[in-house]
CSV table of C-alpha atoms in Angstrom, one decimal:
chain,number,residue,atom,x,y,z
A,1,MET,CA,-15.8,21.0,-2.9
A,2,THR,CA,-18.2,20.0,0.5
A,3,ASP,CA,-19.1,16.6,2.7
A,4,SER,CA,-22.4,18.1,2.0
A,5,SER,CA,-21.6,18.3,-1.9
A,6,LEU,CA,-21.1,14.2,-1.6
A,7,PRO,CA,-23.6,11.1,-2.1
A,8,ALA,CA,-24.2,10.1,1.3
A,9,PRO,CA,-22.5,7.4,2.6
A,10,LEU,CA,-19.8,8.3,-0.1
A,11,GLU,CA,-18.8,4.3,-0.9
A,12,ALA,CA,-15.3,2.7,-1.6
A,13,ILE,CA,-13.6,-0.2,-2.6
A,14,LEU,CA,-10.4,-1.6,-1.4
A,15,LEU,CA,-8.5,-4.0,-3.2
A,16,VAL,CA,-6.5,-6.4,-0.5
A,17,GLY,CA,-6.5,-10.3,-2.1
A,18,GLY,CA,-2.7,-9.9,-3.3
A,19,ARG,CA,-0.4,-12.5,-1.2
A,20,GLY,CA,2.8,-9.9,-1.7
A,21,THR,CA,5.0,-12.3,-2.4
A,22,ARG,CA,7.2,-9.6,-3.4
A,23,LEU,CA,7.4,-9.0,0.5
A,24,ARG,CA,8.5,-12.7,1.4
A,25,PRO,CA,8.7,-13.6,4.1
A,26,LEU,CA,7.1,-10.5,4.9
A,27,THR,CA,3.9,-11.7,3.7
A,28,LEU,CA,4.3,-15.5,4.4
A,29,VAL,CA,1.3,-15.5,7.6
A,30,THR,CA,0.8,-11.4,7.3
A,31,PRO,CA,-1.5,-10.1,4.2
A,32,LYS,CA,1.3,-6.5,3.2
A,33,PRO,CA,-2.2,-4.8,3.9
A,34,LEU,CA,-1.4,-5.7,7.5
A,35,LEU,CA,1.9,-5.0,7.5
A,36,PRO,CA,3.2,-2.6,10.3
A,37,THR,CA,3.7,0.9,8.8
A,38,ALA,CA,5.0,3.9,11.1
A,39,GLY,CA,3.1,1.9,13.7
A,40,VAL,CA,-0.1,0.9,12.3
A,41,PRO,CA,-1.3,-2.0,9.9
A,42,PHE,CA,-0.7,-0.1,6.7
A,43,LEU,CA,-4.5,-0.1,5.6
A,44,ALA,CA,-4.8,2.1,9.3
A,45,HIS,CA,-3.6,5.0,6.8
A,46,GLN,CA,-5.3,4.5,4.0
A,47,LEU,CA,-8.8,4.1,6.3
A,48,ALA,CA,-7.6,7.6,8.0
A,49,ARG,CA,-7.7,9.2,5.0
A,50,ALA,CA,-10.7,7.6,2.8
A,51,ARG,CA,-12.5,8.9,6.5
A,52,ALA,CA,-10.6,12.5,6.3
A,53,PHE,CA,-12.5,13.2,2.0
A,54,GLY,CA,-15.2,11.9,2.5
A,55,VAL,CA,-15.8,8.0,2.9
A,56,ARG,CA,-18.0,6.8,5.3
A,57,ARG,CA,-18.0,3.2,4.0
A,58,ILE,CA,-16.1,1.1,2.3
A,59,VAL,CA,-16.4,-2.7,0.8
A,60,PHE,CA,-13.0,-5.0,1.3
A,61,ALA,CA,-12.2,-7.1,-1.2
A,62,THR,CA,-10.6,-9.8,0.2
A,63,ALA,CA,-9.3,-13.6,-0.3
A,64,TYR,CA,-5.3,-13.9,1.3
A,65,ARG,CA,-5.7,-14.1,4.7
A,66,ALA,CA,-9.4,-13.0,4.3
A,67,ALA,CA,-10.3,-13.9,8.1
A,68,MET,CA,-7.3,-11.3,9.2
A,69,PHE,CA,-8.8,-8.1,7.5
A,70,ALA,CA,-11.6,-8.8,9.9
A,71,ASP,CA,-10.4,-9.4,13.4
A,72,ALA,CA,-7.5,-6.0,13.0
A,73,PHE,CA,-10.9,-3.5,11.7
A,74,GLY,CA,-13.9,-4.8,13.0
A,75,ASP,CA,-17.2,-3.1,11.9
A,76,GLY,CA,-14.7,0.3,10.8
A,77,SER,CA,-16.7,2.1,13.9
A,78,ALA,CA,-12.3,3.3,15.2
A,79,PHE,CA,-12.3,4.4,12.5
A,80,ASP,CA,-15.7,6.5,12.1
A,81,LEU,CA,-16.4,4.5,9.0
A,82,GLU,CA,-19.0,1.3,8.4
A,83,ILE,CA,-17.2,-1.3,6.6
A,84,GLU,CA,-18.1,-4.2,4.9
A,85,TYR,CA,-15.6,-8.0,3.6
A,86,VAL,CA,-15.8,-9.7,0.5
A,87,THR,CA,-13.8,-12.9,-0.3
A,88,GLU,CA,-13.0,-13.6,-3.2
A,89,ASP,CA,-13.2,-17.8,-3.2
A,90,THR,CA,-10.6,-18.0,-6.4
A,91,PRO,CA,-8.9,-15.3,-8.5
A,92,LEU,CA,-10.7,-12.6,-10.0
A,93,GLY,CA,-7.7,-10.1,-11.8
A,94,THR,CA,-8.9,-6.2,-10.2
A,95,GLY,CA,-12.0,-6.0,-12.7
A,96,GLY,CA,-13.9,-9.5,-11.1
A,97,ALA,CA,-12.6,-8.3,-7.3
A,98,ILE,CA,-13.9,-5.1,-8.2
A,99,ARG,CA,-17.3,-6.1,-10.0
A,100,ASN,CA,-17.2,-9.2,-7.1
A,101,ALA,CA,-17.4,-6.3,-3.7
A,102,ALA,CA,-19.9,-4.7,-5.5
A,103,ARG,CA,-22.3,-7.1,-4.5
A,104,ALA,CA,-21.7,-5.5,-1.3
A,105,LEU,CA,-22.6,-1.5,-2.8
A,106,THR,CA,-26.0,0.2,-1.3
A,107,CYS,CA,-25.2,2.9,-3.6
A,108,PRO,CA,-27.4,4.2,-7.2
A,109,PRO,CA,-26.0,3.4,-10.3
A,110,ASP,CA,-25.3,7.4,-11.2
A,111,ALA,CA,-23.2,6.8,-8.1
A,112,PRO,CA,-19.7,8.0,-7.4
A,113,VAL,CA,-17.5,5.0,-6.3
A,114,LEU,CA,-13.7,5.2,-5.0
A,115,VAL,CA,-11.8,2.1,-5.7
A,116,LEU,CA,-8.3,1.6,-3.9
A,117,ASN,CA,-5.2,-0.2,-3.7
A,118,GLY,CA,-4.2,-1.9,-0.6
A,119,ASP,CA,-0.8,-0.9,-1.5
A,120,ILE,CA,-0.1,2.9,-2.0
A,121,LEU,CA,0.4,5.7,0.1
A,122,SER,CA,-0.6,8.5,-2.4
A,123,GLY,CA,-0.7,12.3,-0.9
A,124,HIS,CA,-3.8,13.4,-3.6
A,125,ASP,CA,-6.8,15.8,-3.4
A,126,ILE,CA,-9.2,12.5,-3.5
A,127,ARG,CA,-12.3,15.3,-2.9
A,128,ALA,CA,-10.5,16.8,-5.3
A,129,GLN,CA,-10.7,13.3,-8.3
A,130,ILE,CA,-14.0,12.7,-6.8
A,131,ASP,CA,-14.8,16.3,-8.0
A,132,LEU,CA,-13.9,16.4,-11.3
A,133,HIS,CA,-15.4,12.8,-12.0
A,134,LEU,CA,-18.7,14.1,-11.0
A,135,SER,CA,-18.1,17.8,-13.1
A,136,GLY,CA,-17.6,15.9,-16.8
A,137,ASP,CA,-20.1,13.7,-15.6
A,138,ALA,CA,-16.9,10.2,-16.8
A,139,ALA,CA,-18.3,6.4,-16.8
A,140,VAL,CA,-14.2,6.3,-14.6
A,141,THR,CA,-11.6,8.6,-13.3
A,142,LEU,CA,-8.0,7.7,-13.1
A,143,HIS,CA,-5.5,9.4,-11.1
A,144,LEU,CA,-2.4,9.9,-12.8
A,145,THR,CA,1.1,10.2,-11.3
A,146,GLU,CA,4.4,10.5,-13.5
A,147,VAL,CA,6.9,8.6,-12.8
A,148,GLU,CA,10.9,8.4,-14.3
A,149,ASP,CA,10.7,4.8,-15.4
A,150,ALA,CA,6.5,4.2,-16.3
A,151,SER,CA,8.0,0.9,-18.2
A,152,ARG,CA,6.9,-1.2,-15.0
A,153,PHE,CA,3.3,0.2,-14.6
A,154,GLY,CA,0.2,0.9,-16.8
A,155,CYS,CA,1.4,4.1,-19.1
A,156,VAL,CA,-2.0,6.9,-19.5
A,157,PRO,CA,-1.6,9.7,-22.7
A,158,ILE,CA,-4.4,12.2,-22.1
A,159,ASP,CA,-4.9,15.2,-24.1
A,160,GLU,CA,-5.8,18.4,-23.2
A,161,ASP,CA,-8.7,18.8,-21.9
A,162,GLY,CA,-7.6,15.8,-19.8
A,163,ARG,CA,-10.1,13.2,-20.9
A,164,VAL,CA,-7.8,8.9,-21.8
A,165,LEU,CA,-7.1,8.5,-25.0
A,166,ALA,CA,-5.2,5.1,-24.2
A,167,PHE,CA,-4.3,2.6,-21.2
A,168,LEU,CA,-1.0,1.4,-22.2
A,169,GLU,CA,-0.4,-1.7,-19.5
A,170,LYS,CA,3.1,-2.2,-19.2
A,171,THR,CA,4.5,-0.9,-22.4
A,172,PRO,CA,8.8,-1.3,-22.9
A,173,ASN,CA,8.2,2.1,-25.0
A,174,PRO,CA,5.8,4.1,-23.1
A,175,VAL,CA,4.5,7.4,-24.6
A,176,THR,CA,4.7,8.8,-21.8
A,177,ASN,CA,6.1,9.1,-18.1
A,178,ARG,CA,2.5,9.9,-17.2
A,179,ILE,CA,1.4,6.6,-15.3
A,180,ASN,CA,-2.0,5.1,-13.7
A,181,ALA,CA,-1.5,5.6,-9.8
A,182,GLY,CA,-4.4,3.3,-8.9
A,183,CYS,CA,-6.8,4.9,-7.7
A,184,TYR,CA,-9.8,5.4,-9.6
A,185,VAL,CA,-13.3,6.6,-8.7
A,186,PHE,CA,-16.1,4.2,-10.9
A,187,ARG,CA,-19.8,5.2,-11.9
A,188,ARG,CA,-21.4,2.9,-10.0
A,189,SER,CA,-23.3,1.0,-13.3
A,190,VAL,CA,-19.3,0.7,-14.9
A,191,ILE,CA,-18.9,-1.3,-12.4
A,192,ASP,CA,-22.3,-3.9,-12.9
A,193,SER,CA,-21.3,-3.1,-16.5
A,194,ILE,CA,-18.1,-5.6,-16.0
A,195,PRO,CA,-18.7,-10.1,-15.8
A,196,PRO,CA,-19.4,-11.3,-13.2
A,197,ASP,CA,-17.7,-14.0,-12.1
A,198,GLN,CA,-15.1,-13.5,-14.2
A,199,VAL,CA,-11.2,-13.6,-14.5
A,200,VAL,CA,-11.4,-9.6,-15.2
A,201,SER,CA,-8.5,-6.8,-15.4
A,202,VAL,CA,-9.7,-3.7,-15.7
A,203,GLU,CA,-5.6,-2.4,-16.9
A,204,ARG,CA,-6.1,-4.8,-19.5
A,205,GLU,CA,-9.6,-4.8,-20.6
A,206,THR,CA,-12.1,-3.1,-18.9
A,207,PHE,CA,-10.0,0.6,-19.6
A,208,PRO,CA,-9.0,0.4,-22.7
A,209,THR,CA,-12.8,-0.8,-23.5
A,210,LEU,CA,-14.6,1.7,-22.8
A,211,ILE,CA,-11.6,4.0,-24.3
A,212,GLU,CA,-12.2,2.2,-27.9
A,213,SER,CA,-16.5,2.6,-27.0
A,214,GLY,CA,-16.3,6.6,-26.7
A,215,ASP,CA,-17.4,6.9,-23.2
A,216,ARG,CA,-15.7,9.5,-21.1
A,217,VAL,CA,-12.4,8.0,-19.0
A,218,LEU,CA,-10.3,11.1,-17.9
A,219,GLY,CA,-7.0,11.5,-16.2
A,220,PHE,CA,-7.3,13.4,-12.4
A,221,ALA,CA,-2.8,13.8,-13.2
A,222,ASP,CA,-1.1,15.8,-10.0
A,223,SER,CA,2.2,15.9,-8.3
A,224,THR,CA,2.3,15.0,-5.5
A,225,TYR,CA,3.5,12.3,-2.9
A,226,TRP,CA,3.3,9.0,-4.7
A,227,LEU,CA,4.6,5.8,-3.6
A,228,ASP,CA,3.7,1.8,-4.2
A,229,VAL,CA,4.9,-0.1,-1.6
A,230,GLY,CA,5.1,-4.0,-3.1
A,231,THR,CA,8.8,-5.2,-2.6
A,232,PRO,CA,11.6,-4.4,0.5
A,233,ALA,CA,12.9,-1.0,-0.4
A,234,ALA,CA,9.6,1.2,-1.3
A,235,PHE,CA,7.9,-1.3,1.9
A,236,ILE,CA,10.9,0.6,4.0
A,237,GLN,CA,10.8,3.8,2.3
A,238,GLY,CA,6.9,4.1,2.9
A,239,SER,CA,7.7,3.5,6.6
A,240,SER,CA,9.9,5.6,7.2
A,241,ASP,CA,8.3,8.8,4.9
A,242,LEU,CA,5.6,9.0,6.8
A,243,VAL,CA,7.3,9.1,10.7
A,244,ARG,CA,9.5,11.9,9.2
A,245,GLY,CA,6.2,13.8,8.3
A,246,ALA,CA,7.3,13.6,4.1
A,247,LEU,CA,2.9,12.4,3.5
A,248,ALA,CA,1.5,13.2,6.6
A,249,SER,CA,-1.1,10.2,8.0
A,250,PRO,CA,-4.1,11.0,10.6
A,251,ALA,CA,-3.2,7.2,11.8
A,252,LEU,CA,0.3,8.3,12.4
A,253,PRO,CA,0.5,7.0,16.4
A,254,GLY,CA,3.3,10.3,17.5
A,255,SER,CA,4.9,13.2,15.7
A,256,PRO,CA,6.6,13.1,12.8
A,257,GLY,CA,10.9,13.3,13.9
A,258,ASP,CA,13.3,11.6,12.7
A,259,SER,CA,12.0,8.0,14.8
A,260,LEU,CA,8.7,6.2,16.3
A,261,LEU,CA,8.3,4.2,19.4
A,262,LEU,CA,5.8,2.8,19.8
A,263,PRO,CA,3.9,2.2,23.9
A,264,GLY,CA,6.4,-0.1,25.7
A,265,ALA,CA,9.0,0.4,23.6
A,266,ILE,CA,13.0,0.3,25.1
A,267,VAL,CA,15.7,1.9,23.6
A,268,SER,CA,19.1,2.7,24.7
A,269,PRO,CA,20.1,5.9,25.4
A,270,GLU,CA,23.1,5.3,23.5
A,271,ALA,CA,21.5,4.1,20.2
A,272,LYS,CA,20.7,6.4,17.8
A,273,LEU,CA,17.7,6.5,15.6
A,274,THR,CA,17.3,8.2,12.8
A,275,GLY,CA,15.6,8.2,9.5
A,276,GLY,CA,11.9,7.3,10.9
A,277,THR,CA,13.3,4.6,11.9
A,278,VAL,CA,9.9,2.6,13.5
A,279,VAL,CA,10.8,0.4,16.8
A,280,GLY,CA,7.7,-1.6,18.4
A,281,THR,CA,6.2,-2.3,21.2
A,282,GLY,CA,8.1,-4.1,23.5
A,283,ALA,CA,11.7,-3.7,21.4
A,284,THR,CA,14.6,-3.5,22.8
A,285,ILE,CA,17.4,-1.2,21.0
A,286,GLY,CA,21.0,-1.5,22.7
A,287,ALA,CA,23.1,0.7,23.8
A,288,GLY,CA,25.6,2.1,20.2
A,289,ALA,CA,22.9,0.8,18.2
A,290,LEU,CA,23.1,3.1,14.5
A,291,ILE,CA,19.7,2.0,13.2
A,292,ARG,CA,19.0,4.3,10.3
A,293,GLY,CA,15.7,4.8,8.5
A,294,SER,CA,15.0,0.6,9.2
A,295,VAL,CA,11.7,-1.2,11.0
A,296,ILE,CA,11.7,-2.9,14.6
A,297,ALA,CA,8.8,-5.3,14.7
A,298,ASP,CA,7.3,-5.3,17.8
A,299,GLY,CA,9.6,-7.5,20.8
A,300,ALA,CA,12.0,-7.4,18.7
A,301,THR,CA,16.1,-8.0,20.3
A,302,ILE,CA,19.1,-5.6,18.5
A,303,ALA,CA,22.1,-5.7,20.8
A,304,PRO,CA,24.5,-3.2,21.4
A,305,GLY,CA,25.8,-1.5,19.0
A,306,VAL,CA,24.8,-3.8,16.0
A,307,ILE,CA,24.4,-1.5,12.5
A,308,ILE,CA,21.1,-1.3,11.0
A,309,THR,CA,19.9,0.9,8.0
A,310,SER,CA,17.1,0.3,5.1
A,311,SER,CA,15.4,-3.1,7.1
A,312,VAL,CA,12.5,-4.7,8.4
A,313,ILE,CA,13.6,-7.0,11.6
A,314,GLY,CA,10.8,-8.7,12.1
A,315,ALA,CA,8.7,-9.9,15.2
A,316,HIS,CA,10.1,-11.6,18.2
A,317,ALA,CA,14.0,-11.6,16.5
A,318,THR,CA,16.2,-12.0,17.8
A,319,ILE,CA,20.0,-10.0,15.9
A,320,ALA,CA,23.3,-9.9,18.6
A,321,ALA,CA,26.6,-8.4,18.3
A,322,GLY,CA,28.4,-7.1,16.1
A,323,ASN,CA,25.7,-7.4,13.3
A,324,VAL,CA,25.3,-4.9,10.5
A,325,LEU,CA,22.9,-5.2,8.3
A,326,ARG,CA,22.0,-3.0,5.3
A,327,ASP,CA,18.6,-3.8,2.8
A,328,ALA,CA,17.9,-6.7,4.7
A,329,ILE,CA,14.4,-8.3,5.7
A,330,ILE,CA,15.0,-10.9,8.7
A,331,GLY,CA,11.4,-12.7,9.8
A,332,ASP,CA,9.3,-12.9,13.1
A,333,ASN,CA,11.6,-15.2,15.1
A,334,ALA,CA,14.6,-15.1,13.9
A,335,ASN,CA,17.6,-15.8,15.4
A,336,ILE,CA,20.8,-13.7,14.0
A,337,GLY,CA,24.2,-14.9,16.0
A,338,PRO,CA,27.2,-12.4,16.4
A,339,ASN,CA,28.8,-11.0,13.8
A,340,ASN,CA,27.1,-11.3,10.5
A,341,GLU,CA,26.6,-9.2,7.7
A,342,LEU,CA,23.8,-9.6,5.9
A,343,THR,CA,23.1,-7.1,3.1
A,344,SER,CA,22.0,-6.0,0.0
A,345,GLY,CA,18.3,-7.3,0.1
A,346,ALA,CA,19.5,-10.4,2.3
A,347,ARG,CA,16.0,-12.5,3.5
A,348,ILE,CA,15.7,-14.1,6.3
A,349,TRP,CA,12.9,-16.7,6.5
A,350,PRO,CA,11.0,-16.4,9.8
A,351,GLY,CA,12.2,-18.8,13.0
A,352,ILE,CA,15.9,-19.2,11.5
A,353,THR,CA,18.5,-19.3,13.4
A,354,LEU,CA,22.0,-18.0,11.7
A,355,PRO,CA,24.9,-19.1,13.0
A,356,GLU,CA,28.0,-16.6,14.5
A,357,ALA,CA,29.7,-15.0,11.0
A,358,ALA,CA,28.0,-17.3,8.6
A,359,ILE,CA,27.7,-14.1,6.4
A,360,ARG,CA,29.7,-11.9,6.2
A,361,PHE,CA,31.0,-9.7,3.1
A,362,SER,CA,34.3,-8.9,4.2
A,363,SER,CA,37.4,-11.0,5.7
A,364,ASP,CA,37.6,-8.9,9.3
A,365,ALA,CA,35.2,-11.4,11.3
């Protein structure tokens, strides 16, 4: 499918209204879709990929800290996109948010509208999904992927022709490991049929109703890279995968590799950075530090000899000598005194000062 066969301009809705509570304290100040990920705000990767697949105009469906999105992306010209912003005064659910954002669409009733979730990394072919939607004359076409444990997601069985048979939201005994991957192509008129100004779930209401009424709901199933970055471990994995090139991104500010250093980062030649680690602008890494698969935000200071694995160090946080961090989240401006061990999902809130050897999992302080 070429750009010339796509509607002009192809429009999308980007759902970015969530509060990101599972990622606290990172999201106390910054919305999840704006968290630094492989050197840029998370959404920069989605915007760049959407543009590469023919999207020209995107409506942001915002709620939590809505003004920050316009501050970050403006009119979209940096991505060769046109961006509009629509804000929910009260939470409306996924369907309500889509319907609310549709006020800013300009396309006709029969046009396809791409709907993206602001916390998904995906390597699937968006253009092929749109092509299937158009050739199948579908009301909605869902991107589907396979996971080991489908009970945490919307389970979506399809027939041999790709038609969706049911939409089973988070069932404890899934009938298939094929799940809703959070990227949809709607016919514009279907969005307009969602009741306005009401709380509506597309997963629990819109999709099941369409299926029961006999509308064509198709599944675009594939097995490419896919990740929901809603948890700290997944967020760190997503950033590391982008840095290493496990998922290609036009927005990556550098070449894929074991690490990514942003301009102004100061890293000792005796430090070792591996596993897709990113070091932010103005951050300092001391000699002998070992950092693997982690996100070191702008202005952070890591003392010599510190060991950090699969962790996030917030902006302008300080990690003193003798620290071992594994699977930890350190908030902005926190100060971790010497000889602490922070592991197994430890979270330190912004601005907290932790005294020397305050938390240990071994006795050799």
